mmCIF file of N, CA and C and ligand atoms in Angstrom:
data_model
loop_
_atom_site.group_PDB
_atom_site.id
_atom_site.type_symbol
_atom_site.label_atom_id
_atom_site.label_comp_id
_atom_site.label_asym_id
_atom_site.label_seq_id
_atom_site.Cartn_x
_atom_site.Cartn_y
_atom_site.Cartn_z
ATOM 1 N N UNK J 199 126.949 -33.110 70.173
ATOM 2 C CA UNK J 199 126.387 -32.756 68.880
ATOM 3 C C UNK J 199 126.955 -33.694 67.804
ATOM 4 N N UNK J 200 126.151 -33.981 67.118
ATOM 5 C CA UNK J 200 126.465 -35.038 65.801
ATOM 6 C C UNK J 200 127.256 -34.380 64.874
ATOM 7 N N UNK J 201 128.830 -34.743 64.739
ATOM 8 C CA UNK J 201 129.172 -33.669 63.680
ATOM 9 C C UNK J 201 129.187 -34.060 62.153
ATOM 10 N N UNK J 202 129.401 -35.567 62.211
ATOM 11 C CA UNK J 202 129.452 -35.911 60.704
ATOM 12 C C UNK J 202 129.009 -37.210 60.264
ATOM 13 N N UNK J 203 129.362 -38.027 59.306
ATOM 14 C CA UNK J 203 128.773 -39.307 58.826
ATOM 15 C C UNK J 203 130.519 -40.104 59.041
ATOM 16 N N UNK J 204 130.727 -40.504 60.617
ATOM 17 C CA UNK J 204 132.013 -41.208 60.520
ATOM 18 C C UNK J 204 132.195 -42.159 59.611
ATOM 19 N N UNK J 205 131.559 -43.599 59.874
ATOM 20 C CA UNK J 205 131.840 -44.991 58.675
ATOM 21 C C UNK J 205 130.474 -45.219 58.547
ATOM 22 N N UNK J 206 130.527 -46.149 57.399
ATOM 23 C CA UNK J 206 129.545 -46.960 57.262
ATOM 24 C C UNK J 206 129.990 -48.513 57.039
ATOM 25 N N UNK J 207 129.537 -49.347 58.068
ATOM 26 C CA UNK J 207 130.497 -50.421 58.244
ATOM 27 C C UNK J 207 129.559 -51.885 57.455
ATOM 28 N N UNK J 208 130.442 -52.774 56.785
ATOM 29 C CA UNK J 208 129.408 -54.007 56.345
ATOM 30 C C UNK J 208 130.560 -54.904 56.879
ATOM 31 N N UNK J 209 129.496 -55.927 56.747
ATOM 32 C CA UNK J 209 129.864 -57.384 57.494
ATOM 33 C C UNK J 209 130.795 -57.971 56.166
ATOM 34 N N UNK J 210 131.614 -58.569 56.457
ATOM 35 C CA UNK J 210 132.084 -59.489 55.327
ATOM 36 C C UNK J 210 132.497 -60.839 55.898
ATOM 37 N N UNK J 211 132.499 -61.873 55.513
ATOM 38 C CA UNK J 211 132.492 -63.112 55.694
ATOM 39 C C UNK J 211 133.668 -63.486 55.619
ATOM 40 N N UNK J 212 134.765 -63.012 54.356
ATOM 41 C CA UNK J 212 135.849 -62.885 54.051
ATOM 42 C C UNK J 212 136.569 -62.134 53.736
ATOM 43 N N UNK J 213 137.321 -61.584 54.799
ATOM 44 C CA UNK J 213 137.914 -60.279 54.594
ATOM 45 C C UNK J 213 139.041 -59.884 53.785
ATOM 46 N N UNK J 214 139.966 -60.387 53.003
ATOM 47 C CA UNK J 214 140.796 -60.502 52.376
ATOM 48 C C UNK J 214 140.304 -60.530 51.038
ATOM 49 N N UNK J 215 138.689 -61.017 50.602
ATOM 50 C CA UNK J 215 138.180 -61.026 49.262
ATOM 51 C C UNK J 215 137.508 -60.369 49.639
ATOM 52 N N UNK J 216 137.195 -59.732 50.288
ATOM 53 C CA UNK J 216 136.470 -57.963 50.737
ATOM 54 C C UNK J 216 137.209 -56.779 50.613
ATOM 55 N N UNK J 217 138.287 -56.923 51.009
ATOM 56 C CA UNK J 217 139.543 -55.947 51.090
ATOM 57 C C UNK J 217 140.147 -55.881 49.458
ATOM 58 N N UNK J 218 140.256 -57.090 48.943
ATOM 59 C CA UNK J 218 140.288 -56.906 47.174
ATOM 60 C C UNK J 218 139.289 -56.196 46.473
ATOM 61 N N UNK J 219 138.114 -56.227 47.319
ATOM 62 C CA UNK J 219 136.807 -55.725 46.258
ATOM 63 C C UNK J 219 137.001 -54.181 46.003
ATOM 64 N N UNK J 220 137.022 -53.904 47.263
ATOM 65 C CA UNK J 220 137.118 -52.329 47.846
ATOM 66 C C UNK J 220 138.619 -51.585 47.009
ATOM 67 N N UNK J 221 139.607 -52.642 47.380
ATOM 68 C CA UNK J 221 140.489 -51.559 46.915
ATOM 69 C C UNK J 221 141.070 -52.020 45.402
ATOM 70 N N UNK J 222 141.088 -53.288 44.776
ATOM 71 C CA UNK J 222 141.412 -53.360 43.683
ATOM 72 C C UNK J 222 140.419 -52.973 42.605
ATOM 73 N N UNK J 223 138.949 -54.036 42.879
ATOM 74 C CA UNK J 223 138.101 -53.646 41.849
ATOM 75 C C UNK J 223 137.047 -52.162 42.065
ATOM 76 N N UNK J 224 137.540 -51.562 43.181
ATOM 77 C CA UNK J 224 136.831 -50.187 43.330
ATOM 78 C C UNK J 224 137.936 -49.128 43.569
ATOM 79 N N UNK J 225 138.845 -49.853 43.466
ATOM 80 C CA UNK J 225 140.022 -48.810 43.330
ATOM 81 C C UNK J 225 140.078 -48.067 44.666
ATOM 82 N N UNK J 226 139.680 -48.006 45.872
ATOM 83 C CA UNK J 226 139.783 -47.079 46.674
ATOM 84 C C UNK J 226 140.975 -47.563 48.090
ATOM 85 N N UNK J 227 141.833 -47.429 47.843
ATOM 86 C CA UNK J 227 142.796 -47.367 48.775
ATOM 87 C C UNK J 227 142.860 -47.890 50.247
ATOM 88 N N UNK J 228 143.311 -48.644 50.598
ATOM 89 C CA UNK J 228 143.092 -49.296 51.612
ATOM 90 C C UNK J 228 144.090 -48.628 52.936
ATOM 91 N N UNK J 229 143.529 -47.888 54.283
ATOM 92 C CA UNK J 229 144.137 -47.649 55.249
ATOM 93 C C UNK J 229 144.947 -48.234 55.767
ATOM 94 N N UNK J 230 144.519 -49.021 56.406
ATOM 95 C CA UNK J 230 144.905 -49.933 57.274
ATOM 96 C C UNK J 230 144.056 -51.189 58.112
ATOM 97 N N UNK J 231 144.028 -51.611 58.672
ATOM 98 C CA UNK J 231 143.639 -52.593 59.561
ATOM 99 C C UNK J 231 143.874 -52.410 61.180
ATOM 100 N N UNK J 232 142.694 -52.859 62.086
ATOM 101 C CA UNK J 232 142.918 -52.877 63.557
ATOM 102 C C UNK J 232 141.898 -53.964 63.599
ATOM 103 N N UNK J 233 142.264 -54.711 64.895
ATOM 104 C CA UNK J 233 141.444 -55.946 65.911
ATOM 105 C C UNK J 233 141.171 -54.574 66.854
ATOM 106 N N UNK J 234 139.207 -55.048 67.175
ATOM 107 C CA UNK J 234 138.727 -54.090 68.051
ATOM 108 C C UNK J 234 138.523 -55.378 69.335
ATOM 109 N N UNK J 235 139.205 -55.676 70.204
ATOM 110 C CA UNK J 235 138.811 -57.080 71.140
ATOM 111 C C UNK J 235 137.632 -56.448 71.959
ATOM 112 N N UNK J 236 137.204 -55.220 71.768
ATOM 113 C CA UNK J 236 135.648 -55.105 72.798
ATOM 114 C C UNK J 236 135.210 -55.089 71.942
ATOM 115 N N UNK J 237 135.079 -55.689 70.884
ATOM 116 C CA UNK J 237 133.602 -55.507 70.100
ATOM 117 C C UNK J 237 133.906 -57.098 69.051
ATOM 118 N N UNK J 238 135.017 -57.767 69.335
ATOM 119 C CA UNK J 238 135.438 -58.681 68.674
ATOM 120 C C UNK J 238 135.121 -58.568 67.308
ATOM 121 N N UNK J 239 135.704 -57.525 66.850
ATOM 122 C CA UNK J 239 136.039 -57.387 65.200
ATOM 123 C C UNK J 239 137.528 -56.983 64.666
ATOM 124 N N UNK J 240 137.691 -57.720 63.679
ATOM 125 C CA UNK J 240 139.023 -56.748 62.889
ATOM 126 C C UNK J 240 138.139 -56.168 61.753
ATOM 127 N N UNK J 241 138.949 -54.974 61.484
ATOM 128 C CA UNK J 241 138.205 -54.081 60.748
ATOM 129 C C UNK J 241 139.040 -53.398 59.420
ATOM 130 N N UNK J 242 138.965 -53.131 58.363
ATOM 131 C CA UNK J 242 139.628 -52.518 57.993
ATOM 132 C C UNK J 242 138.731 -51.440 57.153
ATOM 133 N N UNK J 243 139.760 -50.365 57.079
ATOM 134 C CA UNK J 243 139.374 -48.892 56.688
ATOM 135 C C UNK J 243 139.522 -48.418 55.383
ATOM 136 N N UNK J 244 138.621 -47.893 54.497
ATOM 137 C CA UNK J 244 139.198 -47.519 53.250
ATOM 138 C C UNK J 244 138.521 -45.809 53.269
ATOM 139 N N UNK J 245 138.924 -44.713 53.691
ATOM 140 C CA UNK J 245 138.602 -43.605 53.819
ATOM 141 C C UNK J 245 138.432 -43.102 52.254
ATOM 142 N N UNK J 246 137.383 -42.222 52.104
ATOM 143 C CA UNK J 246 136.520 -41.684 50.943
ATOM 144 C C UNK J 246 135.293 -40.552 51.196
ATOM 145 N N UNK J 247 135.802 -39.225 50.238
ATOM 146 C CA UNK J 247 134.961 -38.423 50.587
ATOM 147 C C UNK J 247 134.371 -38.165 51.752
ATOM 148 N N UNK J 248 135.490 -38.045 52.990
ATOM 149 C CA UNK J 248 135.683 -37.476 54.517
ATOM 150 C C UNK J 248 134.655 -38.551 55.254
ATOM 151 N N UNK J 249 134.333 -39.290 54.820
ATOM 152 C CA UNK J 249 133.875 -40.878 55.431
ATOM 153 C C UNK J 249 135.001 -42.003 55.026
ATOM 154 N N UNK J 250 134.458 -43.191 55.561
ATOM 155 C CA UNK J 250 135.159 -44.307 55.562
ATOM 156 C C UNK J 250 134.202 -45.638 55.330
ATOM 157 N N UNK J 251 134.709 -46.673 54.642
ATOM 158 C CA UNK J 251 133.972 -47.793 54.350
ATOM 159 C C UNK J 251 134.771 -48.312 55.372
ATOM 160 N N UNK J 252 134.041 -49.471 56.473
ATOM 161 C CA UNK J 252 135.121 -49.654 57.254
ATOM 162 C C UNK J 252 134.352 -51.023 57.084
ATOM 163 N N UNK J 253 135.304 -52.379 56.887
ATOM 164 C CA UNK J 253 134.691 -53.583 56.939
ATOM 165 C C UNK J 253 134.943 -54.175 58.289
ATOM 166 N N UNK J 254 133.758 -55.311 58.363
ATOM 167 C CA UNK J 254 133.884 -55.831 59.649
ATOM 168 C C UNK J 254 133.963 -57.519 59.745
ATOM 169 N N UNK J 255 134.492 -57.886 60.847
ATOM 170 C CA UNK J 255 134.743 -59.328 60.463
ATOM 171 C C UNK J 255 135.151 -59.916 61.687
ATOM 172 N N UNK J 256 134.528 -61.063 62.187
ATOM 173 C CA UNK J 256 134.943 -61.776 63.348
ATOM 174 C C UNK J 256 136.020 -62.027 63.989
ATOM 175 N N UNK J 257 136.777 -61.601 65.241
ATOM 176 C CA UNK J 257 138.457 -61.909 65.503
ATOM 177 C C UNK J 257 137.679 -63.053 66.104
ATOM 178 N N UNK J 258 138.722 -64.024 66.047
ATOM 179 C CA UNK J 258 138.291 -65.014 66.160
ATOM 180 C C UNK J 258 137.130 -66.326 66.363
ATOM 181 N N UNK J 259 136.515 -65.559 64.996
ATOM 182 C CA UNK J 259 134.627 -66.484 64.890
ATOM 183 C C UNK J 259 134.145 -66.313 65.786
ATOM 184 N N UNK J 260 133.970 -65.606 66.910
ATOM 185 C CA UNK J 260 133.164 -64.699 68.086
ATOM 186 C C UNK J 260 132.472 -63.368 68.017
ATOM 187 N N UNK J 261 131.383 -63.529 68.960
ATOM 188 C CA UNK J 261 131.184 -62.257 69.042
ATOM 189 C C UNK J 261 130.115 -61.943 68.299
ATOM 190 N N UNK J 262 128.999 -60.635 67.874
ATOM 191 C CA UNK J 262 127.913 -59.916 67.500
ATOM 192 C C UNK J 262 128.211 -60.237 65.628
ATOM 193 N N UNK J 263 129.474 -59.504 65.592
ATOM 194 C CA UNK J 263 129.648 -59.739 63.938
ATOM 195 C C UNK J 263 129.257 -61.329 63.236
ATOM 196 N N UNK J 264 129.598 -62.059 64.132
ATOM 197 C CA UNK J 264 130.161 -63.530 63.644
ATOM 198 C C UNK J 264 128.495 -64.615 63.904
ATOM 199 N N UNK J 265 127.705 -63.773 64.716
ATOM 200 C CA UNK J 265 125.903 -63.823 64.443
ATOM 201 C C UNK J 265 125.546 -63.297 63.869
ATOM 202 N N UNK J 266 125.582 -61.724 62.936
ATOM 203 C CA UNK J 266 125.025 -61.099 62.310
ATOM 204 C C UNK J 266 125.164 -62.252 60.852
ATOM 205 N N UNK J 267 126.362 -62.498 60.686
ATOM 206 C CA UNK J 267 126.978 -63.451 59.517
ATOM 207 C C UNK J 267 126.217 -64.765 59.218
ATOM 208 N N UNK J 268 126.109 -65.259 60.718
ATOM 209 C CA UNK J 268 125.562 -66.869 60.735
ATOM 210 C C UNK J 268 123.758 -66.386 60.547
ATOM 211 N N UNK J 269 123.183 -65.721 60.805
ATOM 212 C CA UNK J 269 122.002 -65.217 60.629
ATOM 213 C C UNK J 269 121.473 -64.754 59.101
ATOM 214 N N UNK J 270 122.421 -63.724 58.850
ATOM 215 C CA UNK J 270 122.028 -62.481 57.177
ATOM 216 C C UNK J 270 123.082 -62.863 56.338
ATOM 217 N N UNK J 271 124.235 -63.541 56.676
ATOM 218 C CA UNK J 271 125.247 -63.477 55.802
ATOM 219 C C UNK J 271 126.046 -61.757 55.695
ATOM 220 N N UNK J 272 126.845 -61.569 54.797
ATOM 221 C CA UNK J 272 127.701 -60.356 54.842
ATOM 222 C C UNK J 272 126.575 -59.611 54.375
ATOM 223 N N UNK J 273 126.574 -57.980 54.339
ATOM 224 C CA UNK J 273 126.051 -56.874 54.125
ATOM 225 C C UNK J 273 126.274 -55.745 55.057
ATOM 226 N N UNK J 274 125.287 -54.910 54.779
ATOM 227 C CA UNK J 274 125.089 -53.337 55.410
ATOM 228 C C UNK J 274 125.334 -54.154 56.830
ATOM 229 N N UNK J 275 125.945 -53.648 57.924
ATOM 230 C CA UNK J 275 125.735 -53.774 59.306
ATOM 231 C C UNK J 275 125.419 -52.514 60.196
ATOM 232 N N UNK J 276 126.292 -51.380 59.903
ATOM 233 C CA UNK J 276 125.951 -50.080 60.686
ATOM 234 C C UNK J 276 126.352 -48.965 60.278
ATOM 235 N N UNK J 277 125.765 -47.562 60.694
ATOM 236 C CA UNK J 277 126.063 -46.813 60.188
ATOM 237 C C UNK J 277 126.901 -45.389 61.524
ATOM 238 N N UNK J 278 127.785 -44.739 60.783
ATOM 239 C CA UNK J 278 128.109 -44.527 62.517
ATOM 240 C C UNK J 278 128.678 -42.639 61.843
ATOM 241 N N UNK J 279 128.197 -42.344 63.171
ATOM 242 C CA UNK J 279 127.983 -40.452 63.043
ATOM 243 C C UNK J 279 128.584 -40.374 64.237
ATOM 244 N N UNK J 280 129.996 -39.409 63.408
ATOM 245 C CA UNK J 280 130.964 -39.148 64.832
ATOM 246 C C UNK J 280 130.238 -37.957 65.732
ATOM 247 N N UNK J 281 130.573 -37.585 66.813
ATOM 248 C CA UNK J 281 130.150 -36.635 67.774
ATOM 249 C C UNK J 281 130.929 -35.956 68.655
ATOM 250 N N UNK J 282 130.884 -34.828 68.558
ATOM 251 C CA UNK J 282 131.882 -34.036 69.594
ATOM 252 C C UNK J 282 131.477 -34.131 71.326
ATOM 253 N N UNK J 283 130.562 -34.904 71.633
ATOM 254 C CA UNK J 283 130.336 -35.011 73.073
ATOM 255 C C UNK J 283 129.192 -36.500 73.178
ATOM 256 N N UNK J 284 129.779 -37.668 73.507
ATOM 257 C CA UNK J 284 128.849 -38.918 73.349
ATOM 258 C C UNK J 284 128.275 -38.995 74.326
ATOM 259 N N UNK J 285 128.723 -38.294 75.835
ATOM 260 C CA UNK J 285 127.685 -38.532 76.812
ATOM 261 C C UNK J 285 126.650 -37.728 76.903
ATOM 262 N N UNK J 286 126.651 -36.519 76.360
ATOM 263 C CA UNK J 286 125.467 -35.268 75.793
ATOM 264 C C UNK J 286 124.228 -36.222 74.584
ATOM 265 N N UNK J 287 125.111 -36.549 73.791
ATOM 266 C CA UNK J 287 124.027 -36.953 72.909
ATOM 267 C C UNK J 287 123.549 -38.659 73.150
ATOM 268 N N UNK J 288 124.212 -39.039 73.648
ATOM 269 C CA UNK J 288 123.282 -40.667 74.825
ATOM 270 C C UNK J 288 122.191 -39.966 75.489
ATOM 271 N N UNK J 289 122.507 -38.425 76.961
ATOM 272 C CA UNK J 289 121.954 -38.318 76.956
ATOM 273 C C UNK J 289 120.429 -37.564 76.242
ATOM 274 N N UNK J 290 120.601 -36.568 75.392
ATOM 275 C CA UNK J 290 119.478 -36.371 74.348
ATOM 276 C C UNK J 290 119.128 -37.283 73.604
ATOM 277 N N UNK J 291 119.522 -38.474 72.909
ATOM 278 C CA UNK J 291 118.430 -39.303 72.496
ATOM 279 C C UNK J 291 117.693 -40.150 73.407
ATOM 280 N N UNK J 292 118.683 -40.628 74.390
ATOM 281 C CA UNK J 292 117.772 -41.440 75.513
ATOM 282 C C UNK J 292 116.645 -41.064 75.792
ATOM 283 N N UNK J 293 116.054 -39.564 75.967
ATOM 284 C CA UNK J 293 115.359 -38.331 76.857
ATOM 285 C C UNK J 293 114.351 -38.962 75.707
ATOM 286 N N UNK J 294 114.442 -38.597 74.108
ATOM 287 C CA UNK J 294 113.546 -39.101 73.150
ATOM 288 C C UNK J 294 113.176 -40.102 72.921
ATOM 289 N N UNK J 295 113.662 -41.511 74.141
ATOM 290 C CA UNK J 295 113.358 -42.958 73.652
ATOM 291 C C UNK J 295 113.697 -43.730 72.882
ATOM 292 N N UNK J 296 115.486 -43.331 72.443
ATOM 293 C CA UNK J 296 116.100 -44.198 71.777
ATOM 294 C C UNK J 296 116.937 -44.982 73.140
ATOM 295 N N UNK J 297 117.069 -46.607 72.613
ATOM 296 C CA UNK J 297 118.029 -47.432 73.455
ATOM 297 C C UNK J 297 119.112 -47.732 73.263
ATOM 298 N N UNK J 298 120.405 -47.734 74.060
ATOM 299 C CA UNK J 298 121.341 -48.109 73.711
ATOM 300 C C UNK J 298 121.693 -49.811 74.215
ATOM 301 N N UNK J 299 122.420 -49.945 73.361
ATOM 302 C CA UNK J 299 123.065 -51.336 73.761
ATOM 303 C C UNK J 299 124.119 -51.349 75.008
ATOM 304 N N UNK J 300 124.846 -50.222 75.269
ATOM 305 C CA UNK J 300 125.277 -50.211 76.679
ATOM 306 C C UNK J 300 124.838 -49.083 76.853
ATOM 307 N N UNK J 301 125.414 -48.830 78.586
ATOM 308 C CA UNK J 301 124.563 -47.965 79.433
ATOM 309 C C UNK J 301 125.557 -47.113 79.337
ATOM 310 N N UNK J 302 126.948 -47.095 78.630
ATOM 311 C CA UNK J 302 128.185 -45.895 78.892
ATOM 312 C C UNK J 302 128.884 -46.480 77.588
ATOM 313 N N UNK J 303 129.798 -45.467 77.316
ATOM 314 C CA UNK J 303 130.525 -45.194 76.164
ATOM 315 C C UNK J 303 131.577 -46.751 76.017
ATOM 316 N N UNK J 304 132.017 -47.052 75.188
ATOM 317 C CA UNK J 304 132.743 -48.194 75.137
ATOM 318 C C UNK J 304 133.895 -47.993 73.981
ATOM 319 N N UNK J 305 134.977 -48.937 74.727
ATOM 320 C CA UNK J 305 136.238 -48.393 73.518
ATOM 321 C C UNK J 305 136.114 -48.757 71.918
ATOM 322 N N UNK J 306 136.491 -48.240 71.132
ATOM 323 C CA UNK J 306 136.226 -48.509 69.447
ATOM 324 C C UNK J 306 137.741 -48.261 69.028
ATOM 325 N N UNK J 307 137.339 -48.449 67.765
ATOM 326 C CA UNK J 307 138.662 -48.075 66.908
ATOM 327 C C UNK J 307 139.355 -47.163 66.754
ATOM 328 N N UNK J 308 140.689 -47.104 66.817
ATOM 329 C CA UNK J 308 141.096 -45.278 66.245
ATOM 330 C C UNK J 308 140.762 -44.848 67.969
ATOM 331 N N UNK J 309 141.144 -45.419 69.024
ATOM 332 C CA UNK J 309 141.216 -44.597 70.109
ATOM 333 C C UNK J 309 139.448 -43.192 70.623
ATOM 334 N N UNK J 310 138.740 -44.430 69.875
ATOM 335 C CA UNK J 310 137.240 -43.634 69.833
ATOM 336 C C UNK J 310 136.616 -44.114 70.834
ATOM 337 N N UNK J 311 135.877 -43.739 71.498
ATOM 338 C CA UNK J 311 134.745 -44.138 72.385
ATOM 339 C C UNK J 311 133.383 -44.514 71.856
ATOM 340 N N UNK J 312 132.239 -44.885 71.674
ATOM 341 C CA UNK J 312 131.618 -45.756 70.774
ATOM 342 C C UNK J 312 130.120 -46.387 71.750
ATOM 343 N N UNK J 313 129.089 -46.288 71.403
ATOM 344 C CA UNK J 313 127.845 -46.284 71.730
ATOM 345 C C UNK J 313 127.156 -46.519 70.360
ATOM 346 N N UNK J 314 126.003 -47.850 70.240
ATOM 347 C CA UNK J 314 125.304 -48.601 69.863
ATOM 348 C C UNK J 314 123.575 -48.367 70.099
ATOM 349 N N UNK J 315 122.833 -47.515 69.065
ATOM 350 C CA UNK J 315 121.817 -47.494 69.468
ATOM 351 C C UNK J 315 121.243 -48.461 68.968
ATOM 352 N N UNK J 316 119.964 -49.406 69.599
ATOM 353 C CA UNK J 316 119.184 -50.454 69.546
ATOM 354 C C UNK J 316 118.578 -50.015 67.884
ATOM 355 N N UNK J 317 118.342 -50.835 66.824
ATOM 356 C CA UNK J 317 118.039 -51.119 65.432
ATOM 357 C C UNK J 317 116.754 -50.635 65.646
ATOM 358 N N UNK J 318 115.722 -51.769 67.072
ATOM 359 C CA UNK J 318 114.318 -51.325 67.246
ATOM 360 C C UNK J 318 114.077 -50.079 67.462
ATOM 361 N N UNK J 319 114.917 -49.353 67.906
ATOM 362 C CA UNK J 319 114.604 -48.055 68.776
ATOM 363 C C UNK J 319 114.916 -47.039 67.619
ATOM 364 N N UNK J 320 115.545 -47.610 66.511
ATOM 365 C CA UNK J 320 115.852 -46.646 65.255
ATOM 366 C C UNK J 320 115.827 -46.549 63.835
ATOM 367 N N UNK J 321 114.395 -47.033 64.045
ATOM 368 C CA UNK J 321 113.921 -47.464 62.419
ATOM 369 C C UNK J 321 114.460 -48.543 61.344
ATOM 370 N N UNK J 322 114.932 -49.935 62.402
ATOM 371 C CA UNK J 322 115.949 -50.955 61.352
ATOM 372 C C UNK J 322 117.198 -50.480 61.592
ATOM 373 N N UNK J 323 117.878 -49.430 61.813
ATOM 374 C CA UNK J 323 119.073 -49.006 61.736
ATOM 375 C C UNK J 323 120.334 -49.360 63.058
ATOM 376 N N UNK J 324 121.096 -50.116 62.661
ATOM 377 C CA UNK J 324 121.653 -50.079 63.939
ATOM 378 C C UNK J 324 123.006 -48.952 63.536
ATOM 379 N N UNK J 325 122.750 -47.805 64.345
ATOM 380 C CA UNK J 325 123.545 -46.548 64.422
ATOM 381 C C UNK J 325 124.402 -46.933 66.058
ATOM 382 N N UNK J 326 125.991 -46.012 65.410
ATOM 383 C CA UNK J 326 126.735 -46.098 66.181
ATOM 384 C C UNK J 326 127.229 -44.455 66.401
ATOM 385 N N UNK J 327 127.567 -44.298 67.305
ATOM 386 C CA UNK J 327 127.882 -42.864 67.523
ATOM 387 C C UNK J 327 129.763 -43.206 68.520
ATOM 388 N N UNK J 328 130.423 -42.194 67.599
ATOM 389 C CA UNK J 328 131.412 -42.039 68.376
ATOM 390 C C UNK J 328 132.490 -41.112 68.089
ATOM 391 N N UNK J 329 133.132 -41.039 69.625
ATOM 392 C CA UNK J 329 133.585 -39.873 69.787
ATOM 393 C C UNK J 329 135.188 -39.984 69.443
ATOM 394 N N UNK J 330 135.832 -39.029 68.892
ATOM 395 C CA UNK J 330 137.423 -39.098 68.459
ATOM 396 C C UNK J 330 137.940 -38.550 69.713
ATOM 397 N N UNK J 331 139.273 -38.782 70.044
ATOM 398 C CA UNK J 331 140.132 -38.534 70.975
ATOM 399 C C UNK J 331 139.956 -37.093 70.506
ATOM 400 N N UNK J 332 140.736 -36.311 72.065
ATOM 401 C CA UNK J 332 141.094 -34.623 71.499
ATOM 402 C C UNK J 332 142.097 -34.709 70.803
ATOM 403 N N UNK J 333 142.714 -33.732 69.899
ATOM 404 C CA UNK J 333 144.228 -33.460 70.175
ATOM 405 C C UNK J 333 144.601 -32.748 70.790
ATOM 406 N N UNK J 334 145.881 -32.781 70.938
ATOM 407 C CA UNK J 334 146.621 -32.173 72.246
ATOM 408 C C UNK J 334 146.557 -30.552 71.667
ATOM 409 N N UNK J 335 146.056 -29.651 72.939
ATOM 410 C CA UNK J 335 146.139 -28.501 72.698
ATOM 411 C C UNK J 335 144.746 -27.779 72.443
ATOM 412 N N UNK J 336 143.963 -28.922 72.141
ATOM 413 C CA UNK J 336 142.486 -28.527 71.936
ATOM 414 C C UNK J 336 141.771 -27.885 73.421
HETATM 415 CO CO1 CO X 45 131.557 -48.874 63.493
#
């Protein structure tokens, strides 16, 4: 089940005059930073109103981000709705004829698991769905 509106992630070209924009001239506080090496991005997080702006940016000029860039330049890239069960809801949208970019869950940030539905298959949108670790005791 889809529980919320996790990030909404944009491309930036330069992440360090991206990371100023966000948190000096928008004032919003900067998390932290992680390198995702399966998805070849570093990313950083600025959490807001129980979402997150999470920027994205080529680890080492490779990779999906670092074509989206050479193609559109920086902007909107994805939008991503966490879920309490990602292989339930792969399978219910699949059933409706949405595509994913892989065929099984894949590692993400923050110890998340992470699935890519196809842009064509979702109105322009390239949506990401993913799932948070349990905590212990859950
Ligand atoms: Co994302």
């Amino acid at each position: 089940m889809i529980t919320g509106l996790d990030h909404i992630a944009i491309a930036v070209p330069d992440l360090q005059q991206a990371i100023a924009r966000f948190a000096e001239d928008m004032g919003i506080p900067l998390k932290g930073t992680e390198d995702v090496p399966s998805a070849k991005t570093t990313t950083a997080f600025f959490p807001i109103s129980g979402t997150q702006i999470e920027l994205i940016h080529p680890l080492d000029g490779e990779g999906p981000v670092a074509k989206f860039l050479e193609k559109r330049g920086g902007g909107l890239h994805h939008i991503c709705f966490s879920t309490d069960d990602i292989e339930a809801d792969m399978a219910r949208l699949q059933a409706k004829g949405y595509r994913f970019l892989s065929e099984a869950p894949k590692p993400g940030a923050h110890g998340t698991r992470v699935a890519f539905i196809h842009p064509k298959s979702a109105g322009g949108v390239l949506i990401e769905l993913a799932e948070h670790p349990r905590e212990h005791g859950e």
